[in-house]
XYZ file of C-alpha atoms in Angstrom:
553
model
C 82.092 123.138 91.638
C 81.135 124.440 95.003
C 77.834 125.087 96.581
C 75.779 128.191 96.134
C 77.630 130.050 98.863
C 80.784 130.164 96.798
C 79.072 130.314 93.439
C 80.599 132.892 91.057
C 77.396 132.910 89.019
C 74.561 133.630 91.452
C 71.033 133.181 90.154
C 67.969 134.593 91.802
C 64.738 132.690 92.173
C 62.235 135.047 90.655
C 59.097 133.046 91.140
C 58.989 132.070 87.490
C 56.595 129.179 86.901
C 57.429 126.055 84.972
C 55.757 127.121 81.747
C 57.363 130.550 81.417
C 60.761 129.121 80.497
C 59.459 128.886 76.971
C 60.362 132.596 76.847
C 64.001 132.061 77.800
C 66.536 134.320 76.036
C 68.145 132.948 72.904
C 71.599 133.687 74.304
C 72.554 134.747 77.833
C 75.633 136.759 78.746
C 76.946 133.837 80.790
C 76.739 131.513 77.792
C 78.405 134.148 75.605
C 81.342 134.623 77.960
C 81.726 130.872 78.435
C 81.680 130.238 74.682
C 84.245 132.922 73.883
C 86.674 132.072 76.685
C 86.643 128.315 76.136
C 86.966 128.758 72.374
C 90.366 130.346 73.021
C 91.553 126.756 72.752
C 90.841 127.010 69.042
C 92.874 130.221 68.852
C 95.864 128.391 70.371
C 95.508 125.603 67.817
C 94.965 127.832 64.786
C 97.745 130.246 65.674
C 100.263 127.415 65.563
C 98.984 126.235 62.164
C 99.308 129.732 60.731
C 102.705 130.537 62.189
C 104.527 127.409 61.003
C 103.420 127.982 57.410
C 105.148 131.371 57.457
C 108.184 130.209 59.442
C 109.255 127.849 56.656
C 109.731 130.877 54.385
C 111.454 133.190 56.937
C 115.189 133.639 56.275
C 116.407 133.562 59.887
C 114.344 130.448 60.610
C 115.876 128.635 57.617
C 119.376 129.776 58.582
C 119.068 128.494 62.157
C 117.253 125.219 61.583
C 117.697 124.446 57.890
C 120.472 122.904 55.779
C 123.209 124.928 54.091
C 123.684 124.615 50.318
C 127.266 125.700 49.439
C 126.464 125.829 45.727
C 123.770 128.501 46.043
C 125.012 129.893 49.376
C 121.496 129.590 50.824
C 119.720 127.658 53.522
C 116.791 125.369 52.842
C 114.684 122.685 54.505
C 114.988 119.125 53.276
C 111.693 117.292 52.826
C 112.396 115.204 55.914
C 113.253 118.133 58.147
C 110.343 120.257 56.927
C 108.006 117.316 57.476
C 109.317 116.763 61.001
C 109.100 120.430 61.993
C 105.523 120.645 60.776
C 104.459 117.095 61.645
C 105.927 116.558 65.141
C 103.261 118.871 66.494
C 100.660 116.453 65.125
C 102.375 113.476 66.780
C 102.192 115.346 70.081
C 98.525 116.102 69.325
C 97.904 112.395 68.792
C 99.488 111.415 72.112
C 97.750 114.250 73.954
C 94.381 113.223 72.527
C 94.714 109.687 73.930
C 95.920 110.878 77.332
C 93.226 113.565 77.582
C 90.220 111.231 77.864
C 91.107 109.501 81.163
C 92.372 112.800 82.580
C 89.107 114.556 81.672
C 87.030 111.722 83.151
C 89.064 111.715 86.356
C 89.547 115.413 87.072
C 86.839 117.043 84.977
C 86.778 119.065 81.769
C 87.545 122.432 83.365
C 90.724 121.438 85.222
C 91.891 119.411 82.238
C 91.640 122.413 79.897
C 93.736 124.449 82.330
C 96.316 121.668 82.678
C 96.752 121.189 78.927
C 97.095 124.938 78.413
C 100.105 124.974 80.722
C 101.614 121.970 78.919
C 101.354 123.949 75.683
C 103.107 126.917 77.315
C 106.025 124.690 78.334
C 106.412 123.631 74.705
C 106.422 127.264 73.580
C 109.240 128.059 76.025
C 111.309 125.171 74.634
C 110.783 126.414 71.066
C 111.473 130.061 71.729
C 114.757 129.268 73.524
C 116.042 127.195 70.579
C 119.126 128.725 68.992
C 120.467 126.459 66.239
C 119.471 122.939 67.358
C 116.566 121.911 65.130
C 115.979 118.836 67.306
C 115.268 121.122 70.306
C 112.761 122.929 68.137
C 110.861 119.754 67.226
C 110.919 118.601 70.877
C 109.250 121.878 71.795
C 106.704 121.398 69.020
C 105.986 117.885 70.286
C 105.335 119.182 73.820
C 103.127 121.956 72.468
C 101.351 119.288 70.469
C 100.558 117.383 73.662
C 98.833 120.502 74.971
C 96.888 121.164 71.785
C 95.832 117.513 71.582
C 94.412 117.653 75.094
C 92.723 120.998 74.437
C 91.127 119.693 71.239
C 89.451 116.915 73.267
C 88.414 118.868 76.339
C 87.141 122.086 74.740
C 84.492 120.474 72.481
C 83.528 118.207 75.402
C 83.036 121.176 77.707
C 81.148 123.146 75.065
C 78.795 120.328 74.056
C 78.053 119.399 77.678
C 77.435 123.000 78.788
C 75.676 124.728 75.896
C 71.839 124.944 75.783
C 70.371 122.507 73.249
C 69.037 125.118 70.808
C 72.489 126.690 70.266
C 74.749 123.719 71.029
C 75.894 123.387 67.419
C 76.762 127.066 67.169
C 78.685 127.051 70.462
C 80.794 124.027 69.489
C 81.441 125.566 66.058
C 82.997 128.577 67.774
C 86.008 126.325 68.402
C 86.590 126.214 64.639
C 85.933 129.953 64.251
C 88.697 130.662 66.736
C 90.973 128.237 64.882
C 90.458 130.348 61.761
C 91.070 133.548 63.737
C 94.299 132.061 65.069
C 95.459 131.210 61.545
C 94.665 134.724 60.308
C 96.350 136.442 63.267
C 99.496 134.366 62.736
C 99.512 135.140 58.999
C 99.249 138.871 59.669
C 101.982 138.826 62.316
C 104.262 136.740 60.053
C 103.720 139.281 57.269
C 104.811 142.054 59.608
C 107.831 140.279 61.093
C 109.300 138.395 58.120
C 111.276 141.511 57.100
C 113.119 141.539 60.452
C 116.661 140.228 59.952
C 116.972 138.506 63.305
C 115.351 135.773 65.368
C 112.634 138.264 66.340
C 111.107 137.487 62.932
C 109.782 134.215 64.355
C 110.259 134.510 68.125
C 107.716 137.325 68.388
C 105.034 135.171 66.773
C 105.924 132.144 68.882
C 105.828 134.198 72.068
C 102.353 135.547 71.293
C 101.010 131.981 71.224
C 102.068 131.722 74.900
C 99.736 134.643 75.658
C 96.666 132.919 74.131
C 97.268 129.751 76.145
C 97.733 131.729 79.356
C 94.322 133.415 78.900
C 92.659 130.031 78.441
C 94.553 128.270 81.237
C 93.782 130.855 83.898
C 90.409 132.022 82.596
C 88.750 128.602 82.608
C 89.363 128.305 86.362
C 86.774 131.048 86.936
C 84.059 128.977 85.228
C 81.978 126.100 86.633
C 82.438 122.501 85.555
C 80.222 121.227 82.716
C 76.726 120.338 84.033
C 76.698 116.834 82.577
C 80.025 115.972 84.206
C 78.857 117.419 87.542
C 75.662 115.376 87.374
C 77.565 112.143 86.769
C 79.781 112.937 89.773
C 76.713 113.250 92.010
C 76.589 117.067 92.178
C 72.992 117.212 90.953
C 72.024 120.551 92.514
C 75.135 122.250 91.130
C 74.474 120.799 87.684
C 70.874 122.034 87.749
C 71.954 125.489 88.919
C 74.569 125.874 86.188
C 72.140 124.741 83.498
C 69.586 127.315 84.671
C 72.137 130.109 84.505
C 73.352 129.176 81.039
C 69.785 128.929 79.711
C 68.627 132.034 81.564
C 65.688 130.481 83.461
C 64.739 129.853 87.077
C 65.283 126.521 88.824
C 61.561 125.760 88.317
C 62.083 125.447 84.558
C 60.296 122.593 82.773
C 63.051 122.512 80.156
C 65.715 121.965 82.799
C 63.602 119.349 84.595
C 63.164 117.404 81.352
C 66.886 117.459 80.606
C 67.796 116.464 84.179
C 65.309 113.607 83.947
C 66.849 112.381 80.678
C 70.336 112.586 82.180
C 69.185 110.504 85.151
C 67.589 107.889 82.907
C 70.753 107.477 80.856
C 72.891 107.258 83.990
C 70.526 104.677 85.535
C 70.711 102.567 82.376
C 74.506 102.632 82.451
C 74.767 101.843 86.154
C 72.326 98.947 85.823
C 74.922 97.145 83.714
C 77.671 97.464 86.354
C 81.270 98.284 85.484
C 82.087 98.746 81.822
C 85.377 97.745 80.202
C 87.150 100.241 77.917
C 86.511 98.095 74.834
C 82.783 98.736 75.192
C 83.316 101.924 73.227
C 83.224 99.445 70.318
C 81.042 96.660 71.769
C 78.373 98.701 73.587
C 74.890 99.330 72.122
C 75.469 100.663 68.587
C 78.875 101.881 69.713
C 81.030 100.336 66.964
C 78.875 102.171 64.412
C 79.255 105.496 66.207
C 82.920 105.081 67.084
C 83.846 104.328 63.480
C 81.619 107.134 62.206
C 83.344 109.629 64.515
C 86.758 108.404 63.375
C 85.615 108.713 59.764
C 84.247 112.238 60.152
C 87.362 113.568 61.883
C 89.593 111.830 59.312
C 87.667 113.332 56.420
C 87.999 116.789 57.964
C 91.730 116.532 57.238
C 91.403 114.530 54.022
C 89.411 117.359 52.464
C 92.854 118.918 51.985
C 92.407 122.200 53.866
C 95.736 121.923 55.684
C 97.487 121.460 52.353
C 96.926 125.204 51.939
C 97.380 126.224 55.573
C 100.645 124.357 56.210
C 102.316 124.816 52.829
C 100.439 127.808 51.406
C 103.482 130.095 51.209
C 105.419 127.391 49.348
C 102.517 126.466 47.042
C 101.677 130.017 46.013
C 105.314 131.001 45.781
C 105.689 128.223 43.211
C 102.640 129.508 41.309
C 104.323 132.838 40.631
C 103.092 135.093 43.460
C 105.519 137.891 44.365
C 104.671 137.766 48.086
C 103.075 134.472 49.165
C 102.552 135.906 52.679
C 99.874 138.196 51.202
C 98.080 135.210 49.669
C 98.147 133.484 53.054
C 96.470 136.526 54.625
C 93.817 136.488 51.896
C 93.118 132.780 52.459
C 93.086 133.351 56.222
C 90.573 136.189 55.903
C 88.329 134.079 53.650
C 88.587 131.308 56.220
C 87.455 133.568 59.069
C 84.618 135.394 57.359
C 83.177 132.258 55.764
C 83.129 130.489 59.132
C 80.632 133.079 60.405
C 77.718 131.940 58.202
C 78.538 128.383 59.247
C 77.688 129.284 62.842
C 74.220 130.292 61.643
C 73.712 127.477 59.139
C 74.441 124.618 61.544
C 71.370 125.229 63.699
C 69.284 126.650 60.843
C 69.683 123.926 58.204
C 71.235 121.130 60.245
C 74.508 119.226 60.012
C 73.684 116.737 57.248
C 72.768 119.033 54.330
C 75.597 121.460 55.089
C 78.230 118.720 55.262
C 76.966 116.942 52.122
C 76.781 120.040 49.905
C 79.987 121.427 51.381
C 81.922 118.272 50.506
C 80.535 118.297 46.950
C 81.615 121.916 46.460
C 85.126 121.245 47.815
C 85.445 118.271 45.470
C 84.696 120.510 42.487
C 87.193 123.151 43.653
C 90.030 120.667 44.016
C 89.301 119.154 40.601
C 89.726 122.599 39.001
C 92.748 123.530 41.168
C 94.580 120.287 40.354
C 93.734 120.373 36.647
C 94.849 123.986 36.160
C 97.988 123.434 38.242
C 99.056 120.360 36.289
C 97.915 121.143 32.755
C 97.887 124.959 32.466
C 100.502 126.313 34.904
C 104.084 126.575 33.659
C 105.742 125.058 36.726
C 109.258 125.850 35.504
C 108.404 129.535 35.008
C 104.994 130.232 36.621
C 105.196 133.977 35.848
C 104.694 133.028 32.192
C 101.158 131.773 32.968
C 99.635 134.441 35.243
C 96.026 133.539 34.379
C 96.578 129.949 35.511
C 98.071 131.162 38.790
C 95.176 133.561 39.361
C 92.643 130.797 38.633
C 94.293 128.533 41.189
C 94.107 131.260 43.827
C 90.416 131.878 43.085
C 89.502 128.210 43.435
C 91.677 127.886 46.528
C 89.611 130.714 48.047
C 86.357 129.058 46.954
C 87.528 125.826 48.550
C 88.434 127.574 51.805
C 85.045 129.347 51.788
C 83.228 126.021 51.637
C 85.467 124.298 54.169
C 85.229 127.189 56.615
C 81.420 127.260 56.556
C 80.815 123.488 56.643
C 83.447 120.844 57.350
C 85.702 123.118 59.378
C 83.288 123.991 62.204
C 80.503 121.437 61.892
C 82.510 118.231 62.245
C 83.600 119.206 65.766
C 79.979 119.561 66.782
C 78.701 116.503 64.921
C 81.393 114.302 66.479
C 80.844 115.586 70.027
C 77.125 114.760 69.689
C 77.577 111.151 68.577
C 78.250 109.395 71.865
C 76.500 108.653 75.165
C 78.038 110.263 78.288
C 79.878 107.164 79.568
C 81.882 106.750 76.367
C 82.017 110.341 75.145
C 85.531 111.288 76.272
C 87.102 107.994 75.162
C 85.365 108.012 71.780
C 86.324 111.624 71.239
C 89.935 110.644 71.920
C 89.878 107.996 69.186
C 88.074 110.294 66.743
C 90.351 113.287 67.266
C 93.427 111.034 67.361
C 92.488 109.944 63.835
C 92.309 113.615 62.889
C 95.793 114.247 64.236
C 97.105 111.126 62.523
C 96.057 112.530 59.168
C 97.399 115.964 60.112
C 100.813 114.361 60.560
C 100.536 112.210 57.418
C 99.597 115.199 55.263
C 102.161 117.495 56.889
C 105.028 115.019 56.619
C 104.395 113.411 53.233
C 103.097 116.409 51.250
C 106.611 117.597 50.209
C 107.450 114.092 48.953
C 104.139 113.588 47.136
C 104.054 116.977 45.425
C 107.636 116.522 44.243
C 106.465 113.448 42.301
C 102.904 114.189 41.157
C 102.860 117.999 41.569
C 99.356 119.515 41.654
C 97.703 116.217 40.747
C 97.805 115.701 44.519
C 94.550 117.659 44.458
C 92.764 114.750 42.758
C 93.399 112.672 45.881
C 91.685 115.278 48.045
C 88.828 115.617 45.542
C 88.139 111.889 45.830
C 88.195 112.112 49.617
C 85.664 114.971 49.526
C 83.318 112.850 47.404
C 83.688 109.933 49.837
C 82.975 112.284 52.768
C 79.661 113.387 51.220
C 78.565 109.764 50.764
C 79.562 108.893 54.344
C 77.481 111.700 55.840
C 74.428 110.821 53.731
C 74.521 107.121 54.587
C 75.539 107.136 58.259
C 75.134 110.435 60.156
C 71.875 111.174 61.992
C 70.658 114.779 62.061
C 71.264 116.209 65.585
C 69.551 119.553 64.965
C 67.321 120.698 67.884
C 67.688 117.422 69.797
C 69.136 116.781 73.232
C 72.178 114.536 73.327
C 70.163 111.950 75.287
C 67.477 111.895 72.603
C 70.107 111.502 69.899
C 71.602 108.557 71.781
C 68.171 106.901 71.762
C 67.881 107.407 67.997
C 71.173 105.639 67.323
C 70.230 102.722 69.558
C 66.867 102.415 67.773
C 68.564 102.245 64.328
C 66.831 105.325 62.950
C 67.654 105.695 59.237
C 70.023 108.646 58.687
C 68.124 110.024 55.678
C 64.894 109.994 57.736
C 66.421 111.257 60.982
C 65.492 114.923 60.535
C 61.758 114.069 60.615
C 61.881 111.293 63.207
C 59.553 111.592 66.188
C 59.274 109.407 69.275
C 55.840 108.028 70.071
C 54.894 108.874 73.649
C 53.233 106.224 75.823
C 50.394 108.511 76.800
C 49.651 112.140 77.484
C 48.898 112.935 81.101
C 48.874 116.723 81.132
C 51.971 118.775 81.501
C 54.273 116.163 83.040
C 57.276 118.487 82.991
C 55.329 121.225 84.732
C 54.207 118.823 87.473
C 57.766 117.634 88.005
C 59.136 121.172 88.155
C 56.519 122.289 90.652
C 57.165 119.294 92.879
C 60.916 119.849 92.786
C 60.502 123.519 93.601
C 58.274 122.763 96.582
C 60.388 119.992 98.108
C 63.998 121.156 98.412
C 65.274 117.905 99.884
C 64.395 116.171 96.636
C 65.660 119.087 94.581
C 69.081 118.774 96.165
C 69.090 115.078 95.255
C 67.897 115.792 91.732
C 64.912 113.400 92.158
C 61.162 113.670 92.176
C 59.116 111.879 94.857
C 57.453 108.754 93.603
C 58.925 109.005 90.115
C 60.525 105.905 88.685
C 62.683 105.592 85.617
C 59.933 103.762 83.732
C 57.337 106.392 84.522
C 59.474 109.286 83.363
C 60.995 107.744 80.252
C 60.315 110.256 77.501
C 60.797 107.847 74.605
C 58.823 104.727 73.737
C 60.597 101.782 72.201
C 58.253 102.055 69.221
C 59.007 104.906 66.829
C 57.239 106.412 63.883
C 58.310 108.688 61.045
C 56.255 111.774 60.425
């Protein structure tokens, strides 16, 4: 991030005083553009999920990369090959997630997002040039997976570190909304191309995914680095300036001064302890608790069973008697998109905890019905003979997707990104999202084997996982609604009870007038201190916003 002379987002000093920032706009155009562009990473991810589900049912794709059956004179995918084609992307995601953390800490979130976008594009080129060698195809999917894995780390990091506090949850949830849009777009394009009797039936869809990544890779270079990363690199004035633009206030803002002060306090605390080894993501203050919670949340996002429908939906609904399973995929994709929209509102209206708890309970109920009808009522040998059972399964699949899309789909990305202090955030996110990709691979690879043995009773496994997810959120996750990430870090260190976290208040040492206003005025009047991000005569102890004693109100 350069200085103001080369700043692509100029902000004028309008003489606004420190108290008037209470009237800041709910959403600025800069924040809107940033949120939409960066969330293109979710579109890249979701588009790949949606396209591979359709590819497995496309004739030309099976002919080129499947196995020939001389008895029926058809091509098909063995369980192993289908699992590898779907699952190798997840293995690449896993590796990319681990590599992404040190890259993001070294070069920044913005450059890392651009880099991983280009890695994804290389993988797309390898896939689209595959003729008949299925191993070339899975190599391309692995490379694309590296890119998606890196994007899935860096995009939520950038969003959570850049978004204003009052809409941080909504901004991070946009990542999931764009995942759902990507799935729907791929389903629609697959529906339109599957009738083509050539490689264009799948190459068109694959090539479009290159376009999404190119928009993200080039577009992010026109945006500033995340303010929190800039601050930790010593670019205090640039961090302050970017925060003011995103919030829509002047550089005299009391809100910005308070957040800068909290960032400095957290950085001072970290630096006071000297160099930190990597294993402190588990041994640091309350870090084992948070690291394991993040791993658990991201694991449960997959263990809810959503990708069972997204990866194998055409196969599942084809087996339940649907004439055109591509149409059912479009229906599920549309439900997924439109039900994500209320989730963007609910996360900052009701908070993360209640939405995740009730969402998991609802998904548990849906899978219990889906599995019971599929096993006990559906004629699996001739599903057309039991149309009511097939219709019931589709209805409860849609109800499940509606709940997932509005709760566990978008909200887990935000809840996980908010768990960690700045020093460990990228590394902890790598472990958490790597666990997510591990389960993506496990579900993608082993689903054909499991369903061939226990059929739709597989849904009982996911129902149990949904119940466990609800209990985990109730017992361990603090409510981040309307809190800065620094304040949330303090709450974890102070062992605030999760079920009391939504009403927790810090007890201030004393009230000495409008401290934030005084700080803002001083900073505005003395530019040499403003450039350094410090206030004359202010020590860390004097400015600490939280007392070590807490009370519940």
